[in-house]
PDB file of C-alpha atoms and ligand atoms in Angstrom:
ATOM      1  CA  UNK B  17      43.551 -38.744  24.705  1.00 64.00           C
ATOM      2  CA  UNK B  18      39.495 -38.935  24.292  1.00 77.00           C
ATOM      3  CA  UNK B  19      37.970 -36.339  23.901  1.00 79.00           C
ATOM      4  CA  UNK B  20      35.834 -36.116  26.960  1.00 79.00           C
ATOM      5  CA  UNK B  21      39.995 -35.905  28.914  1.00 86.00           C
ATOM      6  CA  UNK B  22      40.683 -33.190  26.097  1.00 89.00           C
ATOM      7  CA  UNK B  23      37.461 -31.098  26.988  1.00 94.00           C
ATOM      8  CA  UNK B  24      38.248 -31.857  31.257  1.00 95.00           C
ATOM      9  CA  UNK B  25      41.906 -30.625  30.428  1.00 95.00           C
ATOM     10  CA  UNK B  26      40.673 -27.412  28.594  1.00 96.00           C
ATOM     11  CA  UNK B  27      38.210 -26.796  31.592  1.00 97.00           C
ATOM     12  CA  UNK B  28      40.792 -27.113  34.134  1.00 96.00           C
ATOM     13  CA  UNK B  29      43.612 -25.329  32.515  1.00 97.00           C
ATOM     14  CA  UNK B  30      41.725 -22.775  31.064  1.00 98.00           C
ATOM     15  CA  UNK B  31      38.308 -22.639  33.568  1.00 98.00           C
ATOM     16  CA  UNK B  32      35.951 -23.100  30.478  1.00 98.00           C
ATOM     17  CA  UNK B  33      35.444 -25.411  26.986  1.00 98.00           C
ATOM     18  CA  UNK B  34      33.283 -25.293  24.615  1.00 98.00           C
ATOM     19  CA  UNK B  35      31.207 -28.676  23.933  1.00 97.00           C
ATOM     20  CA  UNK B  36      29.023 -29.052  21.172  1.00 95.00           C
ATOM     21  CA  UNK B  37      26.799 -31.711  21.698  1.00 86.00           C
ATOM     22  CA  UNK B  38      24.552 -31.521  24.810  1.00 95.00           C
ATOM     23  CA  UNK B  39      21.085 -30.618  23.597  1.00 96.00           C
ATOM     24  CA  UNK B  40      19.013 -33.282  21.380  1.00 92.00           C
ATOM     25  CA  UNK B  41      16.092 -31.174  21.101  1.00 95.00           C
ATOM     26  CA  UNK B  42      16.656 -27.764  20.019  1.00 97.00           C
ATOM     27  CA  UNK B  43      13.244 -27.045  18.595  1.00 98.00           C
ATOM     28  CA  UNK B  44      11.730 -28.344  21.751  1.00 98.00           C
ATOM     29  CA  UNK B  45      13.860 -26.119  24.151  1.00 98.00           C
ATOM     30  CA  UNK B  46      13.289 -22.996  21.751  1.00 98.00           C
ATOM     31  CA  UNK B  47       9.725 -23.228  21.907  1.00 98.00           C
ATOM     32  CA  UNK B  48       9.460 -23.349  25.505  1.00 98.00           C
ATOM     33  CA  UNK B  49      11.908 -20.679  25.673  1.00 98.00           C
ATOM     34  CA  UNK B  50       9.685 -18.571  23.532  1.00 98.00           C
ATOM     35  CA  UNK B  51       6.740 -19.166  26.059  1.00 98.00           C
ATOM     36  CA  UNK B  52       8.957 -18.381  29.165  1.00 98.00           C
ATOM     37  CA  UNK B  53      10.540 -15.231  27.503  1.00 98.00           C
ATOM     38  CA  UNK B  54       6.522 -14.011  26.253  1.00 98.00           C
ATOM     39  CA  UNK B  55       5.149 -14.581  29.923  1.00 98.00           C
ATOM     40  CA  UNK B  56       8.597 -12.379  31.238  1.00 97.00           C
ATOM     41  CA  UNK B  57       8.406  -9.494  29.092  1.00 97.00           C
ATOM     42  CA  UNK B  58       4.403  -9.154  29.515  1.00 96.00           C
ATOM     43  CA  UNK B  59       5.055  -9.364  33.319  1.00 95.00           C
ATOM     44  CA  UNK B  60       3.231 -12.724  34.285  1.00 96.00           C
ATOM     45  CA  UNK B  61       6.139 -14.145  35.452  1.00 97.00           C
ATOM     46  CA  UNK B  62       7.909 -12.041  38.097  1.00 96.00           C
ATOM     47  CA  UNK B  63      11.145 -13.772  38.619  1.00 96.00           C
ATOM     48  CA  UNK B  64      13.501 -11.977  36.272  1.00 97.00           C
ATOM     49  CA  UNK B  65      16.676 -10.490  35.760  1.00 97.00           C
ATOM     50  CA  UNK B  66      15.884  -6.387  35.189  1.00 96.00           C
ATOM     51  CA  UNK B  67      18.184  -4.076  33.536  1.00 95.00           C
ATOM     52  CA  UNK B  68      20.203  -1.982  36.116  1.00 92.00           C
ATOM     53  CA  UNK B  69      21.168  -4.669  38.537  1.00 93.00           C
ATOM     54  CA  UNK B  70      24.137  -7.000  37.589  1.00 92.00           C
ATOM     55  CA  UNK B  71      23.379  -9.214  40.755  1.00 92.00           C
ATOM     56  CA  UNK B  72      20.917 -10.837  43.240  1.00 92.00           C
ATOM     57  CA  UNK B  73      18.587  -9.166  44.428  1.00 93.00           C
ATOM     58  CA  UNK B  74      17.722  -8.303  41.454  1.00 93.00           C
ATOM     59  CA  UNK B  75      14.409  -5.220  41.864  1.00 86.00           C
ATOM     60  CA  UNK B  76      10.964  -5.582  40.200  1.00 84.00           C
ATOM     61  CA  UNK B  77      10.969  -1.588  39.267  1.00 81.00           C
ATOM     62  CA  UNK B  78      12.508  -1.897  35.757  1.00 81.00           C
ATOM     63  CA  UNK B  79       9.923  -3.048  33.198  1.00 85.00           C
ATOM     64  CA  UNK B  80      13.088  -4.384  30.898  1.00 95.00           C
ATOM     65  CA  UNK B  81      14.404  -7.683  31.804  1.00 97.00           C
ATOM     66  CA  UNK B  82      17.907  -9.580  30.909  1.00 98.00           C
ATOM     67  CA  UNK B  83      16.804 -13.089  32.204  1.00 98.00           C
ATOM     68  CA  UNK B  84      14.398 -15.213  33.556  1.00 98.00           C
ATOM     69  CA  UNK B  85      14.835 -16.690  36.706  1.00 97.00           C
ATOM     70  CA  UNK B  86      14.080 -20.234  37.535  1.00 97.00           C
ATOM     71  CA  UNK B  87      12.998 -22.133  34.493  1.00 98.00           C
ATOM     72  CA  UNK B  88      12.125 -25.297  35.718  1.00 98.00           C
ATOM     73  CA  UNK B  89       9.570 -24.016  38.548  1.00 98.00           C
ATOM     74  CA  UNK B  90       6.604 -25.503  38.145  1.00 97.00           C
ATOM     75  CA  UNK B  91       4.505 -22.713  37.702  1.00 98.00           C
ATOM     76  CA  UNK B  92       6.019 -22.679  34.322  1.00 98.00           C
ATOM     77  CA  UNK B  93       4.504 -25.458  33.159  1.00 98.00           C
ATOM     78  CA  UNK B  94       7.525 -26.420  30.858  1.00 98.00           C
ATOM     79  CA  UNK B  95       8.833 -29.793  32.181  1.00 97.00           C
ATOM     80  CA  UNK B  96      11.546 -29.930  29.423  1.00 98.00           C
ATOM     81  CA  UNK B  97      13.893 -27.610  31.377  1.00 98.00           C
ATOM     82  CA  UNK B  98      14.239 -29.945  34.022  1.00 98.00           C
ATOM     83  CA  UNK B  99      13.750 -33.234  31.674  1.00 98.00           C
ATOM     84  CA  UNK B 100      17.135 -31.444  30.286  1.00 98.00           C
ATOM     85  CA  UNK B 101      18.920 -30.268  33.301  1.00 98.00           C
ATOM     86  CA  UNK B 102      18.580 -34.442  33.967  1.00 98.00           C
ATOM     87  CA  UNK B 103      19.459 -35.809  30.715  1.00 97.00           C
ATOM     88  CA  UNK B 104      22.374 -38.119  29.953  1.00 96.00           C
ATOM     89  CA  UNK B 105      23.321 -35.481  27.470  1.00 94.00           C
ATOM     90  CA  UNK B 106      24.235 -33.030  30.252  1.00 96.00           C
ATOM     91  CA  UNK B 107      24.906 -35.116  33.543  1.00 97.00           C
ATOM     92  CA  UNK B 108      27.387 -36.967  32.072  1.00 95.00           C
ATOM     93  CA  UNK B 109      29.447 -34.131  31.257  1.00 96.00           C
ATOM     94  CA  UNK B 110      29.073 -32.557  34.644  1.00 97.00           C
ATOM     95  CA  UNK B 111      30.263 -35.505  36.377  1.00 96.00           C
ATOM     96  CA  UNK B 112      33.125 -35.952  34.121  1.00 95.00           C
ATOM     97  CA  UNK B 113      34.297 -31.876  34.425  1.00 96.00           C
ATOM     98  CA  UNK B 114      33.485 -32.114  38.417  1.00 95.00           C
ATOM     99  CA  UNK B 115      35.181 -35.631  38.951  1.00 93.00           C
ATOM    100  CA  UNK B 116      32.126 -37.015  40.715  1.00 94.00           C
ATOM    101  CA  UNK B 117      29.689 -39.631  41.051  1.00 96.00           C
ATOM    102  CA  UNK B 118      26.505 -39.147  39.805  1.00 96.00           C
ATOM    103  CA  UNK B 119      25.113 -40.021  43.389  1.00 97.00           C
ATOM    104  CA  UNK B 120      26.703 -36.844  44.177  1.00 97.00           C
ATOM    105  CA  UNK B 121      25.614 -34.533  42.356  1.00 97.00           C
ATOM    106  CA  UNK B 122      23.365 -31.833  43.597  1.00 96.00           C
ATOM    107  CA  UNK B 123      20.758 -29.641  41.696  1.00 96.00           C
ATOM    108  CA  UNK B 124      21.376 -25.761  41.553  1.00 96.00           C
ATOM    109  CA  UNK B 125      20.768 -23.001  39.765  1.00 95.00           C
ATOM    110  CA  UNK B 126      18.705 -23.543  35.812  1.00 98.00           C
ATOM    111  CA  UNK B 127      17.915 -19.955  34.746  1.00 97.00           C
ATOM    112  CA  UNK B 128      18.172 -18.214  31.114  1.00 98.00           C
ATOM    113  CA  UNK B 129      19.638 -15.142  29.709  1.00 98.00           C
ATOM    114  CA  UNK B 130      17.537 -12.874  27.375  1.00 98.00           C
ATOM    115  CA  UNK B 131      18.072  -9.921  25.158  1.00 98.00           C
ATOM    116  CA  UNK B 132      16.761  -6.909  26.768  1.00 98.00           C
ATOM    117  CA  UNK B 133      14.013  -5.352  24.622  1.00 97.00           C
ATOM    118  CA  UNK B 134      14.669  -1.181  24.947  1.00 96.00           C
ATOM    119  CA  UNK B 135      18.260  -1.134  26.365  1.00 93.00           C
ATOM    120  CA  UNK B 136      21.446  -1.934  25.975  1.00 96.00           C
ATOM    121  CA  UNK B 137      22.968  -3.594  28.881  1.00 95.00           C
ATOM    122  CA  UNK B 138      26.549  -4.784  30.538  1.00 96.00           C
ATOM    123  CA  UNK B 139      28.136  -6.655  33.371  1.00 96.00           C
ATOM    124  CA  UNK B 140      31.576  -5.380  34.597  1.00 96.00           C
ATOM    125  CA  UNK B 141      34.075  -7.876  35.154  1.00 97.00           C
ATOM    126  CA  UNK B 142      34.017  -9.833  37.835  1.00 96.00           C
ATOM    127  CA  UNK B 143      34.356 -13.584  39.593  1.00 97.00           C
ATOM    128  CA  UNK B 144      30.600 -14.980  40.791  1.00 94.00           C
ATOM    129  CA  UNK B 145      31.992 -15.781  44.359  1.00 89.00           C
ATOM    130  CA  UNK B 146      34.830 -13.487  44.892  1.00 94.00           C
ATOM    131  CA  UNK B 147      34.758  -9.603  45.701  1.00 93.00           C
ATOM    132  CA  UNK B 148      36.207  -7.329  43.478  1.00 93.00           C
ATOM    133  CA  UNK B 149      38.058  -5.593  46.294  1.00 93.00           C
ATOM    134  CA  UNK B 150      39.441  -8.818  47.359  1.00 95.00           C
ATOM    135  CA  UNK B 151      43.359  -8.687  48.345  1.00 95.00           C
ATOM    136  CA  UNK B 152      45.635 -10.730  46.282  1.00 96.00           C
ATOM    137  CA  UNK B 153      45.967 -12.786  49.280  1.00 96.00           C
ATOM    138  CA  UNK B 154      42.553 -13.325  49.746  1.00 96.00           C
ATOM    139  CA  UNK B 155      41.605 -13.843  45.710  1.00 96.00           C
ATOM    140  CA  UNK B 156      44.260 -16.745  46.028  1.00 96.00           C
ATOM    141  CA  UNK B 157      43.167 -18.062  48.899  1.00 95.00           C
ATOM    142  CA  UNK B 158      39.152 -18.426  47.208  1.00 94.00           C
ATOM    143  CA  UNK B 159      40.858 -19.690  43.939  1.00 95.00           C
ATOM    144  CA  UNK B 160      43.293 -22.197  45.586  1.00 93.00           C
ATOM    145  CA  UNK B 161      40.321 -24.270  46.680  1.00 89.00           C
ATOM    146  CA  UNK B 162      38.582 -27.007  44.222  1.00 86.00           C
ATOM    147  CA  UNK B 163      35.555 -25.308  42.973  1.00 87.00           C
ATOM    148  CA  UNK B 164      33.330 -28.213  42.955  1.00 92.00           C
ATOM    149  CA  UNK B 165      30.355 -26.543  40.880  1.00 95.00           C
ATOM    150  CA  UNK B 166      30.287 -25.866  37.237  1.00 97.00           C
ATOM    151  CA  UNK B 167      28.121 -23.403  35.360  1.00 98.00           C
ATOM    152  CA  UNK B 168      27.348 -22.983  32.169  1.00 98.00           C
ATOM    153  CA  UNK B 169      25.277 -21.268  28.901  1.00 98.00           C
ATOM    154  CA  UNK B 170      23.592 -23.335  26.294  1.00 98.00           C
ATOM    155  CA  UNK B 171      22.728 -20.923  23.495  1.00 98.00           C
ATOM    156  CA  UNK B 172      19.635 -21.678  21.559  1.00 98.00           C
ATOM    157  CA  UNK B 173      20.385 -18.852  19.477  1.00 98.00           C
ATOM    158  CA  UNK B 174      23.798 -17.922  17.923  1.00 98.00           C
ATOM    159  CA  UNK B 175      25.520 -16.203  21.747  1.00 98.00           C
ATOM    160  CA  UNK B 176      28.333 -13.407  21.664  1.00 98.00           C
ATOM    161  CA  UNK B 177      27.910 -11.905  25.087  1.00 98.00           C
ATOM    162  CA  UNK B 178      29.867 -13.482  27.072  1.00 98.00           C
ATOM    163  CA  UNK B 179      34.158 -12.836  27.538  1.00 98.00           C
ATOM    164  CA  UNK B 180      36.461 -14.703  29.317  1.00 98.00           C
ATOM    165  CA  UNK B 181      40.008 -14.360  30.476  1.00 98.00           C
ATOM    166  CA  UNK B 182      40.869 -17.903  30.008  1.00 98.00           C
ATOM    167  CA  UNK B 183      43.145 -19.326  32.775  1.00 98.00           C
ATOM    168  CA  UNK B 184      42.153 -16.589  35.461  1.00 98.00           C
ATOM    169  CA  UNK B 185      39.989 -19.024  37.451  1.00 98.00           C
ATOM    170  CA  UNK B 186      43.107 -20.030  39.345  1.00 96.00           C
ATOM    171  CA  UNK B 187      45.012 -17.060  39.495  1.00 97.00           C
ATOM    172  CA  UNK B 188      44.915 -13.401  40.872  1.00 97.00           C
ATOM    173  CA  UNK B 189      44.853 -10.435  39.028  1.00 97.00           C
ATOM    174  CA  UNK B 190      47.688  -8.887  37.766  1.00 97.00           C
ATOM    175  CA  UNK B 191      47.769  -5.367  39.028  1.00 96.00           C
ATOM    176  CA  UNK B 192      46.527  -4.053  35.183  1.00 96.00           C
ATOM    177  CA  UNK B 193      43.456  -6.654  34.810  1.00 97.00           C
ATOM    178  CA  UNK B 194      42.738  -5.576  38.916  1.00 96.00           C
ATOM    179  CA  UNK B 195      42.169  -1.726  37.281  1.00 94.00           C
ATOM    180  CA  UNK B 196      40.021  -3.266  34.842  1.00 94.00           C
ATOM    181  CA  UNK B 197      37.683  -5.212  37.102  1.00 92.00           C
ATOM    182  CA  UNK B 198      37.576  -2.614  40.572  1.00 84.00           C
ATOM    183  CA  UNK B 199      35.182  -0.222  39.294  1.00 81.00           C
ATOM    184  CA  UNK B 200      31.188  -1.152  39.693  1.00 83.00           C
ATOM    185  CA  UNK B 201      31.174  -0.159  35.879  1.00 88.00           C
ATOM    186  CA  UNK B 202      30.728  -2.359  33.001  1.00 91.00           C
ATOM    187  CA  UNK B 203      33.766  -1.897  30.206  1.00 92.00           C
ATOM    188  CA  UNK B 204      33.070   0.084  27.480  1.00 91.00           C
ATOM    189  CA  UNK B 205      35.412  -2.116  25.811  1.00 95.00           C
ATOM    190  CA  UNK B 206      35.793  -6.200  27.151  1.00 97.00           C
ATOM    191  CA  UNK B 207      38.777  -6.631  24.838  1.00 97.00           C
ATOM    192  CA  UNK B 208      40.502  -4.044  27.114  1.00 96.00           C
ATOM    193  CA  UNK B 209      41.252  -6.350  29.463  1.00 98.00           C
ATOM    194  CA  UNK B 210      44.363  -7.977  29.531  1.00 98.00           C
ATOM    195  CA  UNK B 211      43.895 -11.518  28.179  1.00 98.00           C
ATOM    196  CA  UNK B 212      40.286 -11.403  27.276  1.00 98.00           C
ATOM    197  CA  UNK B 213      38.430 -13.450  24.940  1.00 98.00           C
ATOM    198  CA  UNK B 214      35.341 -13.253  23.511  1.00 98.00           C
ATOM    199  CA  UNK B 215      33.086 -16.207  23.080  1.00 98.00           C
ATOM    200  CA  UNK B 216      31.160 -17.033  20.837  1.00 98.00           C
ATOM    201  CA  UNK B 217      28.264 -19.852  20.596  1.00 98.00           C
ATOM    202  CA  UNK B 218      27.179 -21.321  17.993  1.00 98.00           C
ATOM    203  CA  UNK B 219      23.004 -22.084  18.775  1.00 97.00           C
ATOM    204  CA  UNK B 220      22.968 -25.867  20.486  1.00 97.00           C
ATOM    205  CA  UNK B 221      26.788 -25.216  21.698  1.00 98.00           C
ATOM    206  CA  UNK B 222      27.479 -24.924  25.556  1.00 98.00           C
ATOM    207  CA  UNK B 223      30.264 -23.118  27.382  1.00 98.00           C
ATOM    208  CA  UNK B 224      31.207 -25.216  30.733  1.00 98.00           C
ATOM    209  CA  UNK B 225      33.595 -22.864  33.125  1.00 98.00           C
ATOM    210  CA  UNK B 226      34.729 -22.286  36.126  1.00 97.00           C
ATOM    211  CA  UNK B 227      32.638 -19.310  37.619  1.00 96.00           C
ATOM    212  CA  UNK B 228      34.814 -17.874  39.428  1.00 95.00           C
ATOM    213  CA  UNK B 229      37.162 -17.061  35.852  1.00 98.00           C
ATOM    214  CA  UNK B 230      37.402 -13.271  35.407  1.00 98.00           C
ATOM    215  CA  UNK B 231      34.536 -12.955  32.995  1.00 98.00           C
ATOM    216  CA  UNK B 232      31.940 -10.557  32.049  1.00 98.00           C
ATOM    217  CA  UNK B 233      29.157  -9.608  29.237  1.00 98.00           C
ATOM    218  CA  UNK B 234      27.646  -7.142  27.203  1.00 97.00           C
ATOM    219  CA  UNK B 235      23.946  -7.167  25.969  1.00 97.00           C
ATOM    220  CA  UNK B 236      22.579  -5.719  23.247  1.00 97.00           C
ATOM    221  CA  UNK B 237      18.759  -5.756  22.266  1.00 97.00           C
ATOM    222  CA  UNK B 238      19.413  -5.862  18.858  1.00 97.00           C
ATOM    223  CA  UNK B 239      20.806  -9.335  18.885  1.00 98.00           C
ATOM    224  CA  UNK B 240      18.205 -12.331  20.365  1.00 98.00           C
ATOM    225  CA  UNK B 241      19.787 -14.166  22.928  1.00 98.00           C
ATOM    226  CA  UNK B 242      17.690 -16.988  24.771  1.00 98.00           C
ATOM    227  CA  UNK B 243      20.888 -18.695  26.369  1.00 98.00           C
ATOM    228  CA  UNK B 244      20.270 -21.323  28.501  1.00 98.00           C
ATOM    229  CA  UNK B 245      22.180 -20.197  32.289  1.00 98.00           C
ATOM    230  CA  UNK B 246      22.643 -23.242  35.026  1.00 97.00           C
ATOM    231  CA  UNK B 247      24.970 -24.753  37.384  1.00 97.00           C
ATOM    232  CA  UNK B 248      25.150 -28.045  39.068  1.00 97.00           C
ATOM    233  CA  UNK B 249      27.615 -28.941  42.625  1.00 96.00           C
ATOM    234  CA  UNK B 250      28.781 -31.949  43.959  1.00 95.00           C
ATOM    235  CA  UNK B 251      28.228 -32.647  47.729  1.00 93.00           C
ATOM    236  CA  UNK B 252      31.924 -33.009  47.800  1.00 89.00           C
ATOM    237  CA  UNK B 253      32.092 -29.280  48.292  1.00 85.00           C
ATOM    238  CA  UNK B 254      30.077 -29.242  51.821  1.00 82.00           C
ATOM    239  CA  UNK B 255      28.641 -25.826  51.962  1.00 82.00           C
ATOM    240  CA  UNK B 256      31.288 -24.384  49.709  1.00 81.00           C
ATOM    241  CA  UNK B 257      28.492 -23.971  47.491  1.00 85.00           C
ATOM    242  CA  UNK B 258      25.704 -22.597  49.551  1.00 83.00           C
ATOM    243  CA  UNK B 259      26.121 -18.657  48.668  1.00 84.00           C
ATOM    244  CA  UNK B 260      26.824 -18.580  45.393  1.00 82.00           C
ATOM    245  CA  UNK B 261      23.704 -20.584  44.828  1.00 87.00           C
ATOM    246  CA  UNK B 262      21.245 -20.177  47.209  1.00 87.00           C
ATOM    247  CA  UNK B 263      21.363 -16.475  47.182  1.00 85.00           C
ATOM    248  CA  UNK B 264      19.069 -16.517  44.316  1.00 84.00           C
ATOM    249  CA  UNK B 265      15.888 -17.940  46.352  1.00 87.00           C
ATOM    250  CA  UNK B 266      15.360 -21.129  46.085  1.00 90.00           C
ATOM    251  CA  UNK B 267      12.683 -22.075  48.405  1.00 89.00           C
ATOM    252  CA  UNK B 268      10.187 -23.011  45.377  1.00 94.00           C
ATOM    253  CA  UNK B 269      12.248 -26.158  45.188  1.00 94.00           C
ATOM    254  CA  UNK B 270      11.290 -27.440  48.807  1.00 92.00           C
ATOM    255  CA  UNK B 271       7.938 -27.623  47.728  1.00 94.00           C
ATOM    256  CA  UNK B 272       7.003 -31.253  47.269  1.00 95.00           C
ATOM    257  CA  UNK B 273       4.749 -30.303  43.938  1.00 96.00           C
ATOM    258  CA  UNK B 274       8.467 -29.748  42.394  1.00 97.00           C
ATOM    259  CA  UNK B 275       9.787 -33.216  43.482  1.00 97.00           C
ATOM    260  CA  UNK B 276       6.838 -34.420  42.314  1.00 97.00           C
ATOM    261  CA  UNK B 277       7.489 -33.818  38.601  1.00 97.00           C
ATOM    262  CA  UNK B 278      11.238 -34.673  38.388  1.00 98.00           C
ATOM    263  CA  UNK B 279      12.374 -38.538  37.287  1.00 97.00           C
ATOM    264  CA  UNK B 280      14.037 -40.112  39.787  1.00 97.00           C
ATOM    265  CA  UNK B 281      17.438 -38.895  39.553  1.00 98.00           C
ATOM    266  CA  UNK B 282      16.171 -35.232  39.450  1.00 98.00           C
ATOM    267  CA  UNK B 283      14.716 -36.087  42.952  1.00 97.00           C
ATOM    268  CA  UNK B 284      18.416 -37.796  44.092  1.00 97.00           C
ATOM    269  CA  UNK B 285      19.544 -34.200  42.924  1.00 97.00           C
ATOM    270  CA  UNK B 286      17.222 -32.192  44.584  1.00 96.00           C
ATOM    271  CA  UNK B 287      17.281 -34.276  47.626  1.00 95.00           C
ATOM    272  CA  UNK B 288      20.798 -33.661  48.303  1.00 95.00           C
ATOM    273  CA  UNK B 289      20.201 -29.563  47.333  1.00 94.00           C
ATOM    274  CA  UNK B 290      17.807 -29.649  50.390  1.00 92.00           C
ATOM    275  CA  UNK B 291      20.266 -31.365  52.439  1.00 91.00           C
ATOM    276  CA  UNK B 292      22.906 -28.356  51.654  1.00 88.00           C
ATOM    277  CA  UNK B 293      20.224 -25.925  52.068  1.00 88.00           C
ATOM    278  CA  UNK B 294      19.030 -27.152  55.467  1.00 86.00           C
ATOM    279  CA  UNK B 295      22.330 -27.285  57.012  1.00 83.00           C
ATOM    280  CA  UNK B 296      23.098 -23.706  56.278  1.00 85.00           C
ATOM    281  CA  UNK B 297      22.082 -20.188  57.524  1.00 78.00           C
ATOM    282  CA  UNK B 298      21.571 -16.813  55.769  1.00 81.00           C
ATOM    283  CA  UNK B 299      24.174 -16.857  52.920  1.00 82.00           C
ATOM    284  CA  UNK B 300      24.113 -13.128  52.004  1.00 84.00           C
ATOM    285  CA  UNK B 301      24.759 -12.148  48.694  1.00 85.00           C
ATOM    286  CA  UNK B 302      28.578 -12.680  47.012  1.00 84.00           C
ATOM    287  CA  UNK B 303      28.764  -8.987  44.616  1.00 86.00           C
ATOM    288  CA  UNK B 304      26.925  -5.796  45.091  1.00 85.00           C
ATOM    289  CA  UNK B 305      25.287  -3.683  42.086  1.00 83.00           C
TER     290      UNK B 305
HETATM  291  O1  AKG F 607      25.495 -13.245  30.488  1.00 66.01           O
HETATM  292  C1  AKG F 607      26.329 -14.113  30.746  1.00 66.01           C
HETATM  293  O2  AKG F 607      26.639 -14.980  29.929  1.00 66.01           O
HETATM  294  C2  AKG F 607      27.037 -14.117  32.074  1.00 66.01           C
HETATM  295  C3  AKG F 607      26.172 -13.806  33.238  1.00 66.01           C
HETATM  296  C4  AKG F 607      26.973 -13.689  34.505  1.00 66.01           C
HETATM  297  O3  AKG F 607      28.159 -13.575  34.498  1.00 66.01           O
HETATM  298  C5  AKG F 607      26.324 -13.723  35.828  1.00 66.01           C
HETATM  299  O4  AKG F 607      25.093 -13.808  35.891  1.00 66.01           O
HETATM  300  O5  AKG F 607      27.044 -13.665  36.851  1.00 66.01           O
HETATM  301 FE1  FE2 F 608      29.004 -14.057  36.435  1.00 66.01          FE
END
């Protein structure tokens, strides 16, 4: 088996793998990091995750912030995200874990995940697209479908926030792992849940999964994170995709200034985003809190 089959059999089997060798450029990708993190916390740039809300919409009260929204807007000024998000060095993976062509691929969501600077912070567990208070019924019926996006976190600095249940991405809870992911509140503990993992990055290593595994994170603002957070669809999915990602606001992208400074398969990518986005109404949000 090469390894590119053993890394598409972890994904699938387990709904995540760890790949170690998608970013050329480190020191390039940390310094614009640096930028986009300094404009964040100072409150120039306004689209940002803030402490106290786990999910979209996220409110512009808190001063603290847990991620930056958006990276490769243009207002940013820092065309390496999206010279990234298009590299061989990525898009070739994606189109080998999603089973696509690159002519179908669609651009989605490129955002980062920060240490918070004055508290501590938490998700609870949950699946991006599917209710906690789903039914078994209903959980199976949302996991039984190919999930034809893939997310995932590049870690420019060392990363142990994130935990997994590996292997939950296709099937429902068990009645003990539903008690530990039906409350609103994040775990004290992650390793409490049944079958959890934690995972750890090493900086320049990337976590592909399924987001829609049983995962969750904890945040502490002791330890720097500047994790790289996107996702990327095929148009194989139809609409299947719309909510999950377009519930984050992505109307910057329709502006042509954004086309503009993309090479020409980021504009293939975007192209068919707008194409998805156009043929679909108000989305809603997928999780409350
Ligand atoms: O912090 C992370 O790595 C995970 C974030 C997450 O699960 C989410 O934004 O839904
Ligand atoms: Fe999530």
């Amino acid at each position: 088996m090469n390894t590119m089959s053993k890394f598409k059999d972890a994904y699938e089997t387990q709904g995540y793998v760890l790949i170690p060798s998608c970013v050329s450029d480190i020191d390039s990708l940390r310094a614009a990091s640096e930028r986009v993190i300094t404009k964040t916390r100072s409150g120039q740039w306004p689209y940002r995750r803030t402490v106290g809300r786990q999910f979209p919409p996220f409110g512009e009260d808190e001063s603290d912030s847990w991620g930056v929204q958006h990276v490769m807007h243009p207002d940013l000024e820092e065309p390496i995200f999206s010279q990234w998000y298009t590299s061989d060095d990525l898009i070739d993976v994606v189109k080998d874990l999603l089973e696509c062509e690159e002519s179908e691929l669609q651009m989605e969501l490129f955002n980062m995940l920060i240490n918070p600077e004055s508290h501590d912070f938490a998700l609870r567990w949950h699946r991006d697209d599917v209710r906690e208070n789903a039914s078994e019924q209903e959980e199976r019926a949302a996991l039984d479908v190919w999930h034809h996006g893939v997310q995932w976190n590049t870690a420019l600095y060392e990363d142990a926030c994130l935990y997994v249940v590996p292997g939950s991405h296709k099937v429902p809870r068990t009645p003990e792992q539903r008690s530990h992911s039906y409350t609103m509140e994040a775990p004290k503990n992650p390793l409490d849940m049944p079958g959890s993992i934690q995972v750890i990055l090493k900086p320049a290593e990337t976590v592909f999964y399924n987001s829609n595994i049983l995962h969750c994170a904890t945040y502490s603002r002791l330890a720097k994170r500047a994790t790289l957070h996107a996702s990327m669809g095929s148009i194989l999915g139809g609409s299947s995709r719309a909510r999950n990602v377009l519930q984050h606001g992505l109307n910057w992208m329709t502006e042509p200034r954004f086309g503009a400074g993309l090479n020409e398969r980021g504009r293939g990518m975007l192209a068919r985003l707008v194409k998805m986005k156009e043929g679909t109404g108000d989305v809603g949000y997928s999780l409350d809190g």
